[in-house]
Protein backbone atom coordinates (compact mmCIF):
# COMPACT_ATOMS: atom_id res chain seq x y z
CA UNK A 1 0.00 0.00 0.00
CA UNK A 2 0.93 3.66 -0.07
CA UNK A 3 2.13 3.52 3.56
CA UNK A 4 4.83 1.04 2.59
CA UNK A 5 3.02 -2.05 3.87
CA UNK A 6 2.81 -3.47 0.33
CA UNK A 7 -0.23 -5.60 1.11
CA UNK A 8 -2.68 -7.39 -1.12
CA UNK A 9 -6.47 -7.09 -0.47
CA UNK A 10 -6.40 -10.33 1.52
CA UNK A 11 -3.64 -9.00 3.80
CA UNK A 12 -0.75 -10.98 2.30
CA UNK A 13 2.36 -9.32 0.89
CA UNK A 14 2.09 -8.65 -2.83
CA UNK A 15 5.68 -9.83 -3.28
CA UNK A 16 4.72 -13.24 -1.86
CA UNK A 17 2.00 -13.71 -4.46
CA UNK A 18 4.50 -14.09 -7.32
CA UNK A 19 2.12 -12.25 -9.64
CA UNK A 20 2.63 -9.24 -11.87
CA UNK A 21 -0.13 -6.62 -11.88
CA UNK A 22 -0.52 -4.29 -14.86
CA UNK A 23 -2.89 -1.35 -14.43
CA UNK A 24 -4.59 1.23 -16.65
CA UNK A 25 -6.11 4.41 -15.24
CA UNK A 26 -8.74 6.46 -17.05
CA UNK A 27 -9.88 9.92 -16.00
CA UNK A 28 -8.41 13.30 -15.12
CA UNK A 29 -4.62 13.37 -15.36
CA UNK A 30 -3.12 13.71 -11.88
CA UNK A 31 -6.08 12.22 -9.97
CA UNK A 32 -5.29 10.81 -6.51
CA UNK A 33 -6.02 7.20 -7.47
CA UNK A 34 -3.11 7.30 -9.93
CA UNK A 35 -0.62 7.14 -7.04
CA UNK A 36 -2.25 4.01 -5.62
CA UNK A 37 -2.53 1.93 -8.79
CA UNK A 38 0.90 3.08 -10.01
CA UNK A 39 2.49 1.83 -6.79
CA UNK A 40 0.58 -1.48 -6.89
CA UNK A 41 2.01 -2.09 -10.36
CA UNK A 42 5.50 -0.95 -9.33
CA UNK A 43 5.55 -3.28 -6.31
CA UNK A 44 4.79 -6.28 -8.51
CA UNK A 45 7.02 -5.33 -11.46
CA UNK A 46 4.07 -4.46 -13.70
CA UNK A 47 3.26 -1.60 -16.06
CA UNK A 48 0.98 1.32 -15.20
CA UNK A 49 -0.61 3.45 -17.91
CA UNK A 50 -2.90 6.42 -17.63
CA UNK A 51 -5.02 8.06 -20.30
CA UNK A 52 -7.45 10.94 -20.40
CA UNK A 53 -8.25 10.04 -24.05
CA UNK A 54 -9.35 6.38 -23.84
CA UNK A 55 -10.81 6.40 -27.36
CA UNK A 56 -7.29 6.89 -28.69
CA UNK A 57 -5.15 4.85 -26.27
CA UNK A 58 -7.03 2.35 -24.12
CA UNK A 59 -6.89 -0.67 -26.45
CA UNK A 60 -3.25 0.05 -27.34
CA UNK A 61 -2.28 0.11 -23.65
CA UNK A 62 -4.21 -3.12 -23.05
CA UNK A 63 -2.46 -4.83 -25.97
CA UNK A 64 0.97 -3.67 -24.75
CA UNK A 65 0.29 -5.00 -21.24
CA UNK A 66 -0.98 -8.30 -22.59
CA UNK A 67 2.13 -8.79 -24.72
CA UNK A 68 4.38 -7.70 -21.84
CA UNK A 69 2.81 -10.32 -19.58
CA UNK A 70 3.55 -12.98 -22.21
CA UNK A 71 7.19 -12.01 -22.80
CA UNK A 72 8.32 -15.48 -21.73
CA UNK A 73 6.82 -16.43 -25.09
CA UNK A 74 8.00 -14.84 -28.35
CA UNK A 75 5.35 -12.19 -28.99
CA UNK A 76 6.51 -8.75 -30.10
CA UNK A 77 4.58 -5.60 -31.02
CA UNK A 78 5.71 -4.21 -34.38
CA UNK A 79 3.16 -1.43 -34.95
CA UNK A 80 0.60 0.62 -33.03
CA UNK A 81 -1.54 3.49 -34.30
CA UNK A 82 -4.65 5.42 -33.36
CA UNK A 83 -6.62 8.08 -35.17
CA UNK A 84 -10.00 9.12 -36.54
CA UNK A 85 -11.39 8.40 -40.01
CA UNK A 86 -13.95 10.64 -41.66
CA UNK A 87 -16.99 8.95 -43.22
CA UNK A 88 -15.86 7.10 -46.34
CA UNK A 89 -12.17 7.81 -45.69
CA UNK A 90 -9.40 5.24 -46.14
CA UNK A 91 -6.15 4.79 -44.24
CA UNK A 92 -3.32 2.48 -45.33
CA UNK A 93 -1.02 1.26 -42.51
CA UNK A 94 2.31 -0.37 -43.35
CA UNK A 95 3.24 -3.28 -41.06
CA UNK A 96 6.87 -4.50 -41.36
CA UNK A 97 7.27 -8.25 -40.78
CA UNK A 98 10.71 -9.84 -40.45
CA UNK A 99 11.80 -13.15 -42.01
CA UNK A 100 11.84 -14.95 -38.63
CA UNK A 101 8.16 -14.20 -37.87
CA UNK A 102 6.02 -17.33 -37.63
CA UNK A 103 2.67 -15.61 -37.07
CA UNK A 104 1.10 -12.18 -37.48
CA UNK A 105 -1.90 -10.92 -35.51
CA UNK A 106 -3.75 -7.71 -36.39
CA UNK A 107 -6.03 -6.20 -33.73
CA UNK A 108 -8.32 -3.32 -34.73
CA UNK A 109 -10.94 -1.63 -32.58
CA UNK A 110 -13.30 1.28 -33.15
CA UNK A 111 -16.01 3.23 -31.38
CA UNK A 112 -19.30 3.27 -33.25
CA UNK A 113 -22.53 1.50 -32.35
CA UNK A 114 -24.50 2.62 -35.40
CA UNK A 115 -23.63 -0.47 -37.45
CA UNK A 116 -22.11 -3.88 -36.80
CA UNK A 117 -19.06 -3.40 -39.05
CA UNK A 118 -18.40 0.29 -39.71
CA UNK A 119 -14.69 -0.32 -40.37
CA UNK A 120 -13.77 -2.47 -43.38
CA UNK A 121 -10.30 -4.04 -43.34
CA UNK A 122 -8.29 -5.20 -46.37
CA UNK A 123 -4.91 -6.90 -45.81
CA UNK A 124 -2.32 -7.30 -48.58
CA UNK A 125 0.82 -9.42 -47.88
CA UNK A 126 4.11 -8.41 -49.55
CA UNK A 127 4.26 -11.48 -51.82
CA UNK A 128 1.88 -14.29 -52.63
CA UNK A 129 -1.48 -14.30 -50.89
CA UNK A 130 -1.50 -15.82 -47.39
CA UNK A 131 -4.89 -17.06 -46.16
CA UNK A 132 -6.38 -15.79 -42.91
CA UNK A 133 -5.96 -18.47 -40.24
CA UNK A 134 -8.38 -16.78 -37.85
CA UNK A 135 -10.81 -13.88 -38.28
CA UNK A 136 -12.83 -12.74 -35.26
CA UNK A 137 -15.34 -9.92 -35.68
CA UNK A 138 -17.03 -8.51 -32.61
CA UNK A 139 -18.95 -5.40 -31.62
CA UNK A 140 -16.33 -2.71 -32.11
CA UNK A 141 -13.32 -4.92 -32.84
CA UNK A 142 -11.72 -7.33 -35.31
CA UNK A 143 -8.77 -9.71 -34.76
CA UNK A 144 -7.06 -11.36 -37.76
CA UNK A 145 -4.36 -14.07 -37.57
CA UNK A 146 -1.93 -15.17 -40.29
CA UNK A 147 0.34 -18.24 -40.11
CA UNK A 148 3.54 -17.83 -42.13
CA UNK A 149 4.81 -20.65 -44.36
CA UNK A 150 8.14 -21.67 -42.76
CA UNK A 151 11.21 -22.95 -44.65
CA UNK A 152 13.55 -25.67 -43.40
CA UNK A 153 15.90 -22.98 -42.04
CA UNK A 154 13.15 -21.66 -39.75
CA UNK A 155 12.51 -18.50 -41.77
CA UNK A 156 9.15 -17.66 -43.29
CA UNK A 157 8.94 -18.37 -47.00
CA UNK A 158 6.79 -15.50 -48.26
CA UNK A 159 5.50 -13.31 -45.43
CA UNK A 160 8.63 -11.22 -44.93
CA UNK A 161 8.33 -7.55 -45.92
CA UNK A 162 5.81 -4.76 -45.67
CA UNK A 163 2.19 -5.77 -45.22
CA UNK A 164 -0.41 -3.19 -46.25
CA UNK A 165 -3.51 -2.90 -44.06
CA UNK A 166 -6.24 -0.65 -45.45
CA UNK A 167 -8.93 0.68 -43.11
CA UNK A 168 -12.08 1.98 -44.81
CA UNK A 169 -14.72 3.75 -42.75
CA UNK A 170 -18.33 2.85 -43.56
CA UNK A 171 -19.61 4.84 -40.58
CA UNK A 172 -21.82 7.89 -40.98
CA UNK A 173 -19.82 9.94 -38.46
CA UNK A 174 -16.08 10.38 -37.76
CA UNK A 175 -14.77 7.03 -36.52
CA UNK A 176 -12.03 6.76 -33.84
CA UNK A 177 -9.90 3.64 -34.28
CA UNK A 178 -6.97 1.87 -32.61
CA UNK A 179 -4.64 -0.58 -34.34
CA UNK A 180 -1.94 -3.01 -33.16
CA UNK A 181 0.18 -5.54 -35.06
CA UNK A 182 1.84 -8.41 -33.14
CA UNK A 183 4.30 -10.99 -34.43
CA UNK A 184 5.39 -14.30 -32.96
CA UNK A 185 9.10 -14.67 -33.65
CA UNK A 186 12.03 -15.86 -31.59
CA UNK A 187 15.03 -14.33 -33.34
CA UNK A 188 14.97 -10.66 -32.31
CA UNK A 189 14.47 -9.62 -28.67
CA UNK A 190 13.00 -6.23 -27.78
CA UNK A 191 12.37 -5.94 -24.04
CA UNK A 192 11.14 -2.58 -22.79
CA UNK A 193 12.13 -1.76 -19.22
CA UNK A 194 9.51 -0.37 -16.86
CA UNK A 195 10.02 3.38 -16.29
CA UNK A 196 10.80 4.16 -12.64
CA UNK A 197 7.98 4.83 -10.20
CA UNK A 198 7.70 7.46 -7.48
CA UNK A 199 9.12 10.26 -9.62
CA UNK A 200 8.68 13.92 -8.76
CA UNK A 201 9.09 16.90 -11.05
CA UNK A 202 12.77 17.39 -11.82
CA UNK A 203 13.84 13.83 -10.91
CA UNK A 204 15.92 11.80 -13.35
CA UNK A 205 13.61 9.71 -15.57
CA UNK A 206 15.71 6.76 -16.71
CA UNK A 207 14.25 4.57 -19.47
CA UNK A 208 15.83 1.53 -21.10
CA UNK A 209 15.29 -1.14 -23.75
CA UNK A 210 17.14 -4.45 -24.02
CA UNK A 211 17.93 -5.64 -27.55
CA UNK A 212 19.17 -9.10 -28.47
CA UNK A 213 19.52 -11.60 -31.30
CA UNK A 214 18.65 -15.09 -30.17
CA UNK A 215 20.53 -15.36 -26.82
CA UNK A 216 23.14 -12.67 -27.54
CA UNK A 217 22.93 -8.89 -26.90
CA UNK A 218 22.73 -6.55 -29.87
CA UNK A 219 25.92 -4.55 -29.31
CA UNK A 220 25.66 -1.72 -31.79
CA UNK A 221 22.61 0.24 -32.88
CA UNK A 222 21.77 3.90 -33.40
CA UNK A 223 18.15 3.10 -34.20
CA UNK A 224 16.56 3.05 -30.72
CA UNK A 225 14.43 6.06 -29.80
CA UNK A 226 11.72 7.04 -27.34
CA UNK A 227 9.02 9.52 -28.32
CA UNK A 228 7.80 11.30 -25.18
CA UNK A 229 4.48 13.12 -24.78
CA UNK A 230 4.29 15.15 -21.58
CA UNK A 231 1.58 17.51 -20.24
CA UNK A 232 2.04 21.02 -21.58
CA UNK A 233 0.93 22.65 -18.32
CA UNK A 234 0.34 21.62 -14.72
CA UNK A 235 -3.34 21.02 -13.98
CA UNK A 236 -3.07 23.29 -10.91
CA UNK A 237 -2.24 26.30 -13.09
CA UNK A 238 -4.91 25.39 -15.61
CA UNK A 239 -7.63 25.15 -12.98
CA UNK A 240 -6.56 28.32 -11.18
CA UNK A 241 -6.58 30.27 -14.45
CA UNK A 242 -9.94 28.80 -15.45
CA UNK A 243 -11.53 29.76 -12.12
CA UNK A 244 -10.64 33.45 -12.45
CA UNK A 245 -13.78 35.57 -12.62
CA UNK A 246 -16.17 32.61 -12.70
CA UNK A 247 -18.46 33.90 -9.94
CA UNK A 248 -21.35 31.84 -11.34
CA UNK A 249 -19.68 28.65 -10.08
CA UNK A 250 -20.50 29.69 -6.53
CA UNK A 251 -24.09 28.58 -7.23
CA UNK A 252 -23.26 25.46 -9.24
CA UNK A 253 -25.65 22.53 -8.57
CA UNK A 254 -22.80 20.13 -9.47
CA UNK A 255 -20.82 20.96 -6.32
CA UNK A 256 -21.39 19.76 -2.76
CA UNK A 257 -22.20 22.15 0.10
CA UNK A 258 -18.62 21.85 1.43
CA UNK A 259 -17.14 22.58 -1.98
CA UNK A 260 -19.48 25.55 -2.49
CA UNK A 261 -18.44 27.06 0.83
CA UNK A 262 -14.75 26.74 0.00
CA UNK A 263 -15.27 28.04 -3.52
CA UNK A 264 -17.34 31.07 -2.47
CA UNK A 265 -14.68 32.17 0.01
CA UNK A 266 -11.89 31.85 -2.55
CA UNK A 267 -13.79 33.63 -5.34
CA UNK A 268 -14.82 36.46 -3.01
CA UNK A 269 -11.17 37.08 -2.16
CA UNK A 270 -9.90 36.51 -5.70
CA UNK A 271 -7.71 33.64 -4.49
CA UNK A 272 -8.27 31.06 -7.20
CA UNK A 273 -4.67 29.81 -7.04
CA UNK A 274 -4.88 29.34 -3.26
CA UNK A 275 -8.04 27.29 -3.71
CA UNK A 276 -6.28 24.98 -6.14
CA UNK A 277 -3.25 24.71 -3.89
CA UNK A 278 -5.04 23.91 -0.64
CA UNK A 279 -5.30 20.38 0.68
CA UNK A 280 -8.86 19.67 -0.47
CA UNK A 281 -8.65 17.02 -3.21
CA UNK A 282 -12.39 16.30 -3.21
CA UNK A 283 -13.13 19.98 -3.90
CA UNK A 284 -10.55 20.00 -6.66
CA UNK A 285 -11.94 16.86 -8.33
CA UNK A 286 -15.46 18.31 -8.31
CA UNK A 287 -14.21 21.56 -9.81
CA UNK A 288 -12.27 19.67 -12.48
CA UNK A 289 -15.39 17.72 -13.42
CA UNK A 290 -17.19 21.03 -14.00
CA UNK A 291 -14.18 22.53 -15.79
CA UNK A 292 -13.94 19.60 -18.21
CA UNK A 293 -17.44 20.43 -19.47
CA UNK A 294 -15.81 23.57 -20.88
CA UNK A 295 -14.39 22.53 -24.25
CA UNK A 296 -11.54 25.06 -24.12
CA UNK A 297 -10.42 23.79 -20.69
CA UNK A 298 -10.67 20.15 -21.77
CA UNK A 299 -8.54 20.81 -24.86
CA UNK A 300 -5.94 22.73 -22.83
CA UNK A 301 -5.79 19.97 -20.18
CA UNK A 302 -5.10 17.33 -22.84
CA UNK A 303 -2.54 19.37 -24.75
CA UNK A 304 0.90 17.77 -24.85
CA UNK A 305 4.47 18.59 -25.76
CA UNK A 306 6.12 15.85 -27.84
CA UNK A 307 9.84 15.27 -28.30
CA UNK A 308 12.12 12.38 -29.29
CA UNK A 309 15.25 11.16 -27.49
CA UNK A 310 17.91 8.72 -28.70
CA UNK A 311 18.82 5.71 -26.50
CA UNK A 312 22.41 4.45 -26.43
CA UNK A 313 24.47 1.57 -25.03
CA UNK A 314 27.59 3.63 -24.31
CA UNK A 315 27.79 3.89 -20.52
CA UNK A 316 26.76 7.56 -20.57
CA UNK A 317 23.66 9.70 -19.83
CA UNK A 318 22.08 7.09 -17.57
CA UNK A 319 23.37 3.97 -19.35
CA UNK A 320 25.13 1.95 -16.64
CA UNK A 321 27.28 -0.44 -18.70
CA UNK A 322 28.49 0.01 -22.25
CA UNK A 323 28.11 -2.90 -24.63
CA UNK A 324 25.64 -5.03 -22.66
CA UNK A 325 22.71 -4.73 -25.09
CA UNK A 326 20.74 -2.46 -22.76
CA UNK A 327 20.07 0.92 -24.37
CA UNK A 328 19.25 3.73 -21.94
CA UNK A 329 18.71 7.48 -21.67
CA UNK A 330 17.74 10.07 -19.08
CA UNK A 331 14.60 11.73 -20.42
CA UNK A 332 14.96 15.53 -20.22
CA UNK A 333 12.30 18.10 -19.30
CA UNK A 334 10.42 15.94 -16.76
CA UNK A 335 9.46 19.08 -14.84
CA UNK A 336 5.66 19.15 -15.16
CA UNK A 337 3.57 16.75 -13.05
CA UNK A 338 1.25 14.35 -14.82
CA UNK A 339 1.38 11.25 -17.00
CA UNK A 340 4.26 10.93 -19.46
CA UNK A 341 3.46 8.71 -22.45
CA UNK A 342 6.49 7.01 -24.02
CA UNK A 343 6.61 5.16 -27.33
CA UNK A 344 9.78 3.09 -27.78
CA UNK A 345 10.83 2.65 -31.40
CA UNK A 346 13.41 0.47 -33.14
CA UNK A 347 14.04 0.07 -36.86
CA UNK A 348 17.11 -1.61 -38.32
CA UNK A 349 18.70 -4.48 -40.23
CA UNK A 350 20.51 -7.29 -38.46
CA UNK A 351 20.98 -11.05 -38.80
CA UNK A 352 17.26 -11.52 -38.08
CA UNK A 353 16.52 -9.41 -41.18
CA UNK A 354 14.75 -6.04 -41.36
CA UNK A 355 13.18 -5.46 -37.93
CA UNK A 356 10.76 -2.81 -36.64
CA UNK A 357 9.41 -2.58 -33.10
CA UNK A 358 7.05 -0.17 -31.37
CA UNK A 359 5.85 -0.42 -27.76
CA UNK A 360 4.13 2.09 -25.49
CA UNK A 361 4.61 2.75 -21.79
CA UNK A 362 3.98 5.61 -19.38
CA UNK A 363 5.32 7.07 -16.15
CA UNK A 364 3.60 9.19 -13.51
CA UNK A 365 5.43 12.33 -12.35
CA UNK A 366 4.24 13.96 -9.13
CA UNK A 367 4.73 17.48 -7.84
CA UNK A 368 8.08 18.40 -6.36
CA UNK A 369 8.42 19.77 -2.83
CA UNK A 370 7.35 23.33 -2.12
CA UNK A 371 9.99 26.00 -2.77
CA UNK A 372 9.59 28.79 -0.16
CA UNK A 373 11.30 31.38 -2.37
CA UNK A 374 8.89 30.76 -5.27
CA UNK A 375 5.70 30.48 -3.20
CA UNK A 376 3.83 33.83 -3.20
CA UNK A 377 2.80 35.19 0.20
CA UNK A 378 0.00 37.77 0.51
CA UNK A 379 -0.92 39.68 3.68
CA UNK A 380 -4.25 41.51 3.97
CA UNK A 381 -5.90 43.34 6.87
CA UNK A 382 -9.26 41.81 7.75
CA UNK A 383 -10.03 43.82 10.89
CA UNK A 384 -8.16 46.39 12.91
CA UNK A 385 -6.34 43.72 14.87
CA UNK A 386 -6.56 40.79 12.43
CA UNK A 387 -4.54 40.11 9.31
CA UNK A 388 -4.90 37.25 6.84
CA UNK A 389 -1.82 35.58 5.44
CA UNK A 390 -2.20 33.39 2.34
CA UNK A 391 0.47 31.28 0.65
CA UNK A 392 0.32 29.67 -2.80
CA UNK A 393 2.65 26.65 -2.44
CA UNK A 394 4.75 26.37 -5.60
CA UNK A 395 7.60 24.02 -6.48
CA UNK A 396 10.98 24.80 -8.03
CA UNK A 397 9.53 24.65 -11.56
CA UNK A 398 6.60 26.99 -10.92
CA UNK A 399 3.96 24.26 -10.53
CA UNK A 400 1.14 25.08 -8.12
CA UNK A 401 0.88 22.29 -5.57
CA UNK A 402 -2.67 21.05 -5.89
PDB file of N, CA and C in Angstrom, residues 86-88 112 114-115 117-119 168-175:
ATOM      1  N   UNK A  86     -12.702  10.013 -41.236  1.00  0.00           N
ATOM      2  CA  UNK A  86     -13.946  10.638 -41.661  1.00  0.00           C
ATOM      3  C   UNK A  86     -14.804   9.610 -42.400  1.00  0.00           C
ATOM      4  N   UNK A  87     -16.083   9.873 -42.520  1.00  0.00           N
ATOM      5  CA  UNK A  87     -16.989   8.952 -43.217  1.00  0.00           C
ATOM      6  C   UNK A  87     -16.509   8.729 -44.649  1.00  0.00           C
ATOM      7  N   UNK A  88     -16.319   7.447 -45.004  1.00  0.00           N
ATOM      8  CA  UNK A  88     -15.864   7.105 -46.343  1.00  0.00           C
ATOM      9  C   UNK A  88     -14.365   7.174 -46.543  1.00  0.00           C
ATOM     10  N   UNK A 112     -18.124   2.885 -32.480  1.00  0.00           N
ATOM     11  CA  UNK A 112     -19.304   3.268 -33.247  1.00  0.00           C
ATOM     12  C   UNK A 112     -20.335   2.165 -33.096  1.00  0.00           C
ATOM     13  N   UNK A 114     -23.431   2.418 -34.431  1.00  0.00           N
ATOM     14  CA  UNK A 114     -24.499   2.623 -35.404  1.00  0.00           C
ATOM     15  C   UNK A 114     -24.638   1.459 -36.371  1.00  0.00           C
ATOM     16  N   UNK A 115     -23.579   0.669 -36.553  1.00  0.00           N
ATOM     17  CA  UNK A 115     -23.631  -0.467 -37.454  1.00  0.00           C
ATOM     18  C   UNK A 115     -22.680  -1.542 -36.952  1.00  0.00           C
ATOM     19  N   UNK A 117     -20.410  -3.391 -38.493  1.00  0.00           N
ATOM     20  CA  UNK A 117     -19.056  -3.401 -39.053  1.00  0.00           C
ATOM     21  C   UNK A 117     -18.791  -2.095 -39.795  1.00  0.00           C
ATOM     22  N   UNK A 118     -18.614  -0.993 -39.042  1.00  0.00           N
ATOM     23  CA  UNK A 118     -18.403   0.292 -39.708  1.00  0.00           C
ATOM     24  C   UNK A 118     -17.001   0.454 -40.274  1.00  0.00           C
ATOM     25  N   UNK A 119     -16.062  -0.437 -39.898  1.00  0.00           N
ATOM     26  CA  UNK A 119     -14.688  -0.318 -40.374  1.00  0.00           C
ATOM     27  C   UNK A 119     -14.332  -1.557 -41.189  1.00  0.00           C
ATOM     28  N   UNK A 168     -11.108   1.195 -44.048  1.00  0.00           N
ATOM     29  CA  UNK A 168     -12.083   1.975 -44.812  1.00  0.00           C
ATOM     30  C   UNK A 168     -13.321   2.195 -43.945  1.00  0.00           C
ATOM     31  N   UNK A 169     -13.597   3.445 -43.626  1.00  0.00           N
ATOM     32  CA  UNK A 169     -14.723   3.746 -42.748  1.00  0.00           C
ATOM     33  C   UNK A 169     -16.044   3.727 -43.510  1.00  0.00           C
ATOM     34  N   UNK A 170     -16.965   2.881 -43.025  1.00  0.00           N
ATOM     35  CA  UNK A 170     -18.327   2.855 -43.559  1.00  0.00           C
ATOM     36  C   UNK A 170     -19.301   3.511 -42.592  1.00  0.00           C
ATOM     37  N   UNK A 171     -18.762   4.183 -41.578  1.00  0.00           N
ATOM     38  CA  UNK A 171     -19.606   4.836 -40.582  1.00  0.00           C
ATOM     39  C   UNK A 171     -20.135   6.167 -41.120  1.00  0.00           C
ATOM     40  N   UNK A 172     -21.235   6.630 -40.555  1.00  0.00           N
ATOM     41  CA  UNK A 172     -21.817   7.893 -40.981  1.00  0.00           C
ATOM     42  C   UNK A 172     -21.114   9.090 -40.344  1.00  0.00           C
ATOM     43  N   UNK A 173     -20.490   8.871 -39.185  1.00  0.00           N
ATOM     44  CA  UNK A 173     -19.823   9.943 -38.459  1.00  0.00           C
ATOM     45  C   UNK A 173     -18.329   9.659 -38.379  1.00  0.00           C
ATOM     46  N   UNK A 174     -17.507  10.648 -37.967  1.00  0.00           N
ATOM     47  CA  UNK A 174     -16.080  10.382 -37.763  1.00  0.00           C
ATOM     48  C   UNK A 174     -15.874   9.189 -36.831  1.00  0.00           C
ATOM     49  N   UNK A 175     -14.926   8.318 -37.192  1.00  0.00           N
ATOM     50  CA  UNK A 175     -14.775   7.027 -36.522  1.00  0.00           C
ATOM     51  C   UNK A 175     -13.399   6.920 -35.863  1.00  0.00           C
TER      52      UNK A 175
END
